[in-house]
Amino acid sequence: MAALHLLLLSLLCVLLVYQCHGACVEVDSDTEAVAGKGFKLGCISCKRRSEVSGTATVEWYFRAKGDADFVHIYSYNEYGPIIEHEQFLDRLDWNGTKRSNDIQDASIYLLNVTFNDTGTYRCFFNRILFFDNYENISLVSKVIHLSVVAKATRGTASIVSEIMMYVSIIGLQLWLLIEMIYCYRKIAAAGEEALREAANAEYLAIASESKDNCAGVQVGE
Ligand SMILES: *[C@@H]1O[C@H](CO)[C@@H](O)[C@H](O)[C@H]1NC(C)=O
Ligand SMILES: *[C@@H]1O[C@H](CO)[C@@H](O)[C@H](O)[C@H]1NC(C)=O
Ligand SMILES: *[C@@H]1O[C@H](CO)[C@@H](O)[C@H](O)[C@H]1NC(C)=O
Ligand SMILES: *[C@@H]1O[C@H](CO)[C@@H](O)[C@H](O)[C@H]1NC(C)=O
């Protein structure tokens, strides 16, 4: 019993540790920022081979809405973070992988968003994987189309899904209620039927008994 407990506990621990350290999931960035607030520009690129050690450097580019070209706005490499463009001076913070050159999360945090920040962002991972005999260099990039709004609007998808949630909750409750009433009636009906049948059976038994009695009386006469 104790051994089983220990086994379960250690399994749980392994799961927790795995959750904390292991799993890299490529979540897409949000795309709607609120003017005056902060916004996390998400960019995650998981290593194809998580067991192979690697290093990565990151570059961010920005193309303002209506502009033709991308400008270099941010770098993160072995020397740390560098803001490369004056529009973003003092407004970008690293939100990605910390204390490691093996970067899989290159997210940055944009402070005091303005409408001028509307446009397309692009992050580039320059990754080197160290295999036994060779190195594999790869370039991965992701694109984020950012729109800036005066205050948070909710996406239609989220509104629709909330309505669906309520509809399904209410629907389920109603269905449960109907089912309960139906079952109750059925049980009640079955109960009545059983009672009636029992009564009938009793009546018949009594009847036949009295008939027997009568027969007995007749025989006796
Ligand atoms: C991202 O950076 C901002 C600004 O420095 C900070 O407030 C926020 O907590 C950071 N978020 C994460 C997940 O590191
Ligand atoms: C961002 O906004 C806050 C509060 O409005 C202000 O104190 C801060 O100086 C601003 N930062 C920048 C870089 O504009
Ligand atoms: C936004 O851009 C316009 C035109 O380039 C400039 O005049 C304005 O000062 C900018 N606003 C902010 C908040 O940076
Ligand atoms: C590096 O790895 C990628 C993905 O596994 C592969 O497509 C590519 O051919 C590799 N390149 C080299 C030079 O080994």
mmCIF file of N, CA, C and O in Angstrom, residues 98-154:
data_model
loop_
_atom_site.group_PDB
_atom_site.id
_atom_site.type_symbol
_atom_site.label_atom_id
_atom_site.label_comp_id
_atom_site.label_asym_id
_atom_site.label_seq_id
_atom_site.Cartn_x
_atom_site.Cartn_y
_atom_site.Cartn_z
ATOM 1 N N LYS A 98 14.556 33.102 -19.989
ATOM 2 C CA LYS A 98 15.516 33.818 -19.144
ATOM 3 C C LYS A 98 16.662 32.905 -18.725
ATOM 4 O O LYS A 98 16.505 31.698 -18.682
ATOM 5 N N ARG A 99 17.803 33.500 -18.451
ATOM 6 C CA ARG A 99 18.963 32.779 -17.917
ATOM 7 C C ARG A 99 19.395 31.606 -18.787
ATOM 8 O O ARG A 99 19.795 30.570 -18.298
ATOM 9 N N SER A 100 19.257 31.749 -20.092
ATOM 10 C CA SER A 100 19.705 30.668 -20.967
ATOM 11 C C SER A 100 19.891 31.203 -22.377
ATOM 12 O O SER A 100 19.134 32.070 -22.823
ATOM 13 N N ASN A 101 20.900 30.685 -23.069
ATOM 14 C CA ASN A 101 21.064 31.030 -24.477
ATOM 15 C C ASN A 101 20.226 30.147 -25.373
ATOM 16 O O ASN A 101 20.092 30.394 -26.558
ATOM 17 N N ASP A 102 19.671 29.089 -24.755
ATOM 18 C CA ASP A 102 18.866 28.135 -25.512
ATOM 19 C C ASP A 102 17.432 28.663 -25.569
ATOM 20 O O ASP A 102 16.539 28.129 -24.925
ATOM 21 N N ILE A 103 17.255 29.725 -26.346
ATOM 22 C CA ILE A 103 15.977 30.447 -26.327
ATOM 23 C C ILE A 103 14.928 29.736 -27.161
ATOM 24 O O ILE A 103 15.163 29.398 -28.316
ATOM 25 N N GLN A 104 13.779 29.488 -26.533
ATOM 26 C CA GLN A 104 12.645 28.946 -27.292
ATOM 27 C C GLN A 104 11.468 29.915 -27.252
ATOM 28 O O GLN A 104 10.583 29.852 -28.082
ATOM 29 N N ASP A 105 11.485 30.801 -26.261
ATOM 30 C CA ASP A 105 10.441 31.817 -26.151
ATOM 31 C C ASP A 105 11.110 33.171 -26.345
ATOM 32 O O ASP A 105 11.963 33.572 -25.557
ATOM 33 N N ALA A 106 10.755 33.862 -27.413
ATOM 34 C CA ALA A 106 11.398 35.145 -27.737
ATOM 35 C C ALA A 106 10.413 36.292 -27.583
ATOM 36 O O ALA A 106 10.521 37.314 -28.259
ATOM 37 N N SER A 107 9.439 36.130 -26.696
ATOM 38 C CA SER A 107 8.413 37.157 -26.558
ATOM 39 C C SER A 107 8.992 38.434 -25.980
ATOM 40 O O SER A 107 9.908 38.403 -25.161
ATOM 41 N N ILE A 108 8.464 39.567 -26.427
ATOM 42 C CA ILE A 108 8.864 40.861 -25.863
ATOM 43 C C ILE A 108 7.620 41.594 -25.398
ATOM 44 O O ILE A 108 6.510 41.308 -25.852
ATOM 45 N N TYR A 109 7.847 42.526 -24.482
ATOM 46 C CA TYR A 109 6.724 43.249 -23.885
ATOM 47 C C TYR A 109 6.801 44.712 -24.297
ATOM 48 O O TYR A 109 7.817 45.373 -24.081
ATOM 49 N N LEU A 110 5.734 45.180 -24.908
ATOM 50 C CA LEU A 110 5.675 46.552 -25.410
ATOM 51 C C LEU A 110 4.909 47.404 -24.402
ATOM 52 O O LEU A 110 3.763 47.107 -24.077
ATOM 53 N N LEU A 111 5.587 48.448 -23.901
ATOM 54 C CA LEU A 111 4.963 49.302 -22.883
ATOM 55 C C LEU A 111 4.272 50.501 -23.542
ATOM 56 O O LEU A 111 4.677 50.939 -24.619
ATOM 57 N N ASN A 112 3.274 51.052 -22.882
ATOM 58 C CA ASN A 112 2.573 52.256 -23.334
ATOM 59 C C ASN A 112 2.288 52.227 -24.842
ATOM 60 O O ASN A 112 2.774 53.055 -25.595
ATOM 61 N N VAL A 113 1.487 51.295 -25.233
ATOM 62 C CA VAL A 113 1.164 51.130 -26.659
ATOM 63 C C VAL A 113 0.508 52.390 -27.213
ATOM 64 O O VAL A 113 -0.341 53.003 -26.558
ATOM 65 N N THR A 114 0.946 52.818 -28.427
ATOM 66 C CA THR A 114 0.270 53.934 -29.120
ATOM 67 C C THR A 114 -0.297 53.399 -30.426
ATOM 68 O O THR A 114 0.077 52.317 -30.876
ATOM 69 N N PHE A 115 -1.148 54.220 -31.049
ATOM 70 C CA PHE A 115 -1.727 53.788 -32.331
ATOM 71 C C PHE A 115 -0.643 53.651 -33.387
ATOM 72 O O PHE A 115 -0.817 52.932 -34.362
ATOM 73 N N ASN A 116 0.476 54.335 -33.175
ATOM 74 C CA ASN A 116 1.575 54.220 -34.135
ATOM 75 C C ASN A 116 2.234 52.840 -34.098
ATOM 76 O O ASN A 116 3.036 52.540 -34.969
ATOM 77 N N ASP A 117 1.916 52.064 -33.104
ATOM 78 C CA ASP A 117 2.507 50.719 -33.030
ATOM 79 C C ASP A 117 1.733 49.704 -33.868
ATOM 80 O O ASP A 117 2.123 48.537 -33.958
ATOM 81 N N THR A 118 0.638 50.174 -34.489
ATOM 82 C CA THR A 118 -0.137 49.297 -35.365
ATOM 83 C C THR A 118 0.722 48.846 -36.537
ATOM 84 O O THR A 118 1.442 49.658 -37.115
ATOM 85 N N GLY A 119 0.644 47.588 -36.871
ATOM 86 C CA GLY A 119 1.406 47.105 -38.029
ATOM 87 C C GLY A 119 1.790 45.647 -37.878
ATOM 88 O O GLY A 119 1.183 44.904 -37.113
ATOM 89 N N THR A 120 2.811 45.271 -38.602
ATOM 90 C CA THR A 120 3.234 43.875 -38.641
ATOM 91 C C THR A 120 4.563 43.698 -37.917
ATOM 92 O O THR A 120 5.507 44.456 -38.157
ATOM 93 N N TYR A 121 4.622 42.728 -37.039
ATOM 94 C CA TYR A 121 5.857 42.413 -36.318
ATOM 95 C C TYR A 121 6.351 41.059 -36.772
ATOM 96 O O TYR A 121 5.560 40.177 -37.077
ATOM 97 N N ARG A 122 7.656 40.938 -36.784
ATOM 98 C CA ARG A 122 8.221 39.680 -37.238
ATOM 99 C C ARG A 122 9.386 39.317 -36.336
ATOM 100 O O ARG A 122 10.271 40.153 -36.099
ATOM 101 N N CYS A 123 9.377 38.119 -35.799
ATOM 102 C CA CYS A 123 10.510 37.711 -34.980
ATOM 103 C C CYS A 123 11.286 36.622 -35.703
ATOM 104 O O CYS A 123 10.702 35.815 -36.426
ATOM 105 N N PHE A 124 12.588 36.657 -35.563
ATOM 106 C CA PHE A 124 13.458 35.661 -36.207
ATOM 107 C C PHE A 124 14.278 34.938 -35.150
ATOM 108 O O PHE A 124 14.907 35.584 -34.307
ATOM 109 N N PHE A 125 14.265 33.640 -35.208
ATOM 110 C CA PHE A 125 15.163 32.830 -34.381
ATOM 111 C C PHE A 125 16.322 32.383 -35.259
ATOM 112 O O PHE A 125 16.100 31.778 -36.307
ATOM 113 N N ASN A 126 17.516 32.643 -34.793
ATOM 114 C CA ASN A 126 18.690 32.107 -35.466
ATOM 115 C C ASN A 126 19.239 31.025 -34.563
ATOM 116 O O ASN A 126 19.900 31.329 -33.571
ATOM 117 N N ARG A 127 18.948 29.783 -34.904
ATOM 118 C CA ARG A 127 19.223 28.722 -33.929
ATOM 119 C C ARG A 127 20.311 27.771 -34.427
ATOM 120 O O ARG A 127 20.336 27.392 -35.592
ATOM 121 N N ILE A 128 21.188 27.420 -33.494
ATOM 122 C CA ILE A 128 22.201 26.406 -33.801
ATOM 123 C C ILE A 128 21.972 25.222 -32.886
ATOM 124 O O ILE A 128 21.916 25.379 -31.661
ATOM 125 N N LEU A 129 21.835 24.042 -33.475
ATOM 126 C CA LEU A 129 21.726 22.813 -32.679
ATOM 127 C C LEU A 129 23.057 22.078 -32.747
ATOM 128 O O LEU A 129 23.634 21.925 -33.828
ATOM 129 N N PHE A 130 23.539 21.656 -31.577
ATOM 130 C CA PHE A 130 24.842 20.982 -31.529
ATOM 131 C C PHE A 130 24.668 19.476 -31.498
ATOM 132 O O PHE A 130 24.364 18.907 -30.457
ATOM 133 N N PHE A 131 24.847 18.844 -32.648
ATOM 134 C CA PHE A 131 24.851 17.385 -32.696
ATOM 135 C C PHE A 131 26.281 16.908 -32.446
ATOM 136 O O PHE A 131 27.210 17.728 -32.369
ATOM 137 N N ASP A 132 26.463 15.594 -32.350
ATOM 138 C CA ASP A 132 27.792 15.066 -32.019
ATOM 139 C C ASP A 132 28.835 15.479 -33.050
ATOM 140 O O ASP A 132 29.907 15.948 -32.708
ATOM 141 N N ASN A 133 28.491 15.327 -34.319
ATOM 142 C CA ASN A 133 29.497 15.538 -35.356
ATOM 143 C C ASN A 133 29.303 16.826 -36.149
ATOM 144 O O ASN A 133 30.163 17.216 -36.916
ATOM 145 N N TYR A 134 28.155 17.431 -35.980
ATOM 146 C CA TYR A 134 27.911 18.631 -36.788
ATOM 147 C C TYR A 134 26.945 19.570 -36.074
ATOM 148 O O TYR A 134 26.363 19.224 -35.041
ATOM 149 N N GLU A 135 26.802 20.761 -36.652
ATOM 150 C CA GLU A 135 25.843 21.721 -36.125
ATOM 151 C C GLU A 135 24.789 21.985 -37.188
ATOM 152 O O GLU A 135 25.110 22.014 -38.371
ATOM 153 N N ASN A 136 23.569 22.139 -36.718
ATOM 154 C CA ASN A 136 22.502 22.468 -37.662
ATOM 155 C C ASN A 136 22.039 23.898 -37.373
ATOM 156 O O ASN A 136 21.561 24.196 -36.289
ATOM 157 N N ILE A 137 22.207 24.754 -38.376
ATOM 158 C CA ILE A 137 21.795 26.150 -38.219
ATOM 159 C C ILE A 137 20.449 26.329 -38.911
ATOM 160 O O ILE A 137 20.270 25.888 -40.043
ATOM 161 N N SER A 138 19.507 26.912 -38.190
ATOM 162 C CA SER A 138 18.205 27.122 -38.829
ATOM 163 C C SER A 138 17.685 28.510 -38.503
ATOM 164 O O SER A 138 18.033 29.100 -37.485
ATOM 165 N N LEU A 139 16.859 29.010 -39.398
ATOM 166 C CA LEU A 139 16.247 30.323 -39.215
ATOM 167 C C LEU A 139 14.735 30.124 -39.205
ATOM 168 O O LEU A 139 14.181 29.561 -40.140
ATOM 169 N N VAL A 140 14.107 30.550 -38.103
ATOM 170 C CA VAL A 140 12.658 30.402 -37.984
ATOM 171 C C VAL A 140 12.081 31.794 -37.816
ATOM 172 O O VAL A 140 12.648 32.615 -37.099
ATOM 173 N N SER A 141 10.971 32.083 -38.465
ATOM 174 C CA SER A 141 10.359 33.392 -38.241
ATOM 175 C C SER A 141 8.851 33.269 -38.072
ATOM 176 O O SER A 141 8.232 32.335 -38.581
ATOM 177 N N LYS A 142 8.326 34.217 -37.330
ATOM 178 C CA LYS A 142 6.879 34.249 -37.086
ATOM 179 C C LYS A 142 6.391 35.670 -37.330
ATOM 180 O O LYS A 142 7.140 36.624 -37.129
ATOM 181 N N VAL A 143 5.138 35.777 -37.725
ATOM 182 C CA VAL A 143 4.566 37.081 -38.066
ATOM 183 C C VAL A 143 3.370 37.368 -37.160
ATOM 184 O O VAL A 143 2.574 36.480 -36.875
ATOM 185 N N ILE A 144 3.281 38.605 -36.686
ATOM 186 C CA ILE A 144 2.140 39.025 -35.867
ATOM 187 C C ILE A 144 1.569 40.309 -36.467
ATOM 188 O O ILE A 144 2.307 41.275 -36.660
ATOM 189 N N HIS A 145 0.286 40.294 -36.767
ATOM 190 C CA HIS A 145 -0.371 41.500 -37.266
ATOM 191 C C HIS A 145 -1.057 42.162 -36.080
ATOM 192 O O HIS A 145 -2.062 41.658 -35.592
ATOM 193 N N LEU A 146 -0.496 43.285 -35.653
ATOM 194 C CA LEU A 146 -1.018 43.918 -34.438
ATOM 195 C C LEU A 146 -1.955 45.069 -34.779
ATOM 196 O O LEU A 146 -1.608 45.941 -35.580
ATOM 197 N N SER A 147 -3.128 45.045 -34.139
ATOM 198 C CA SER A 147 -4.004 46.205 -34.250
ATOM 199 C C SER A 147 -4.126 46.818 -32.861
ATOM 200 O O SER A 147 -4.035 46.129 -31.857
ATOM 201 N N VAL A 148 -4.283 48.138 -32.830
ATOM 202 C CA VAL A 148 -4.373 48.853 -31.553
ATOM 203 C C VAL A 148 -5.763 49.453 -31.448
ATOM 204 O O VAL A 148 -6.251 50.083 -32.380
ATOM 205 N N VAL A 149 -6.410 49.222 -30.320
ATOM 206 C CA VAL A 149 -7.766 49.744 -30.120
ATOM 207 C C VAL A 149 -7.777 50.670 -28.911
ATOM 208 O O VAL A 149 -6.875 50.626 -28.070
ATOM 209 N N ALA A 150 -8.797 51.533 -28.847
ATOM 210 C CA ALA A 150 -8.881 52.505 -27.755
ATOM 211 C C ALA A 150 -9.150 51.799 -26.434
ATOM 212 O O ALA A 150 -8.572 52.137 -25.412
ATOM 213 N N LYS A 151 -10.060 50.851 -26.443
ATOM 214 C CA LYS A 151 -10.211 50.012 -25.258
ATOM 215 C C LYS A 151 -10.546 48.600 -25.679
ATOM 216 O O LYS A 151 -10.972 48.382 -26.814
ATOM 217 N N ALA A 152 -10.383 47.696 -24.738
ATOM 218 C CA ALA A 152 -10.485 46.278 -25.091
ATOM 219 C C ALA A 152 -11.849 45.955 -25.685
ATOM 220 O O ALA A 152 -12.875 46.229 -25.078
ATOM 221 N N THR A 153 -11.853 45.433 -26.895
ATOM 222 C CA THR A 153 -13.083 44.886 -27.449
ATOM 223 C C THR A 153 -12.921 43.385 -27.420
ATOM 224 O O THR A 153 -11.820 42.880 -27.513
ATOM 225 N N ARG A 154 -14.038 42.734 -27.288
ATOM 226 C CA ARG A 154 -13.924 41.280 -27.253
ATOM 227 C C ARG A 154 -14.147 40.725 -28.637
ATOM 228 O O ARG A 154 -15.017 41.174 -29.356
#
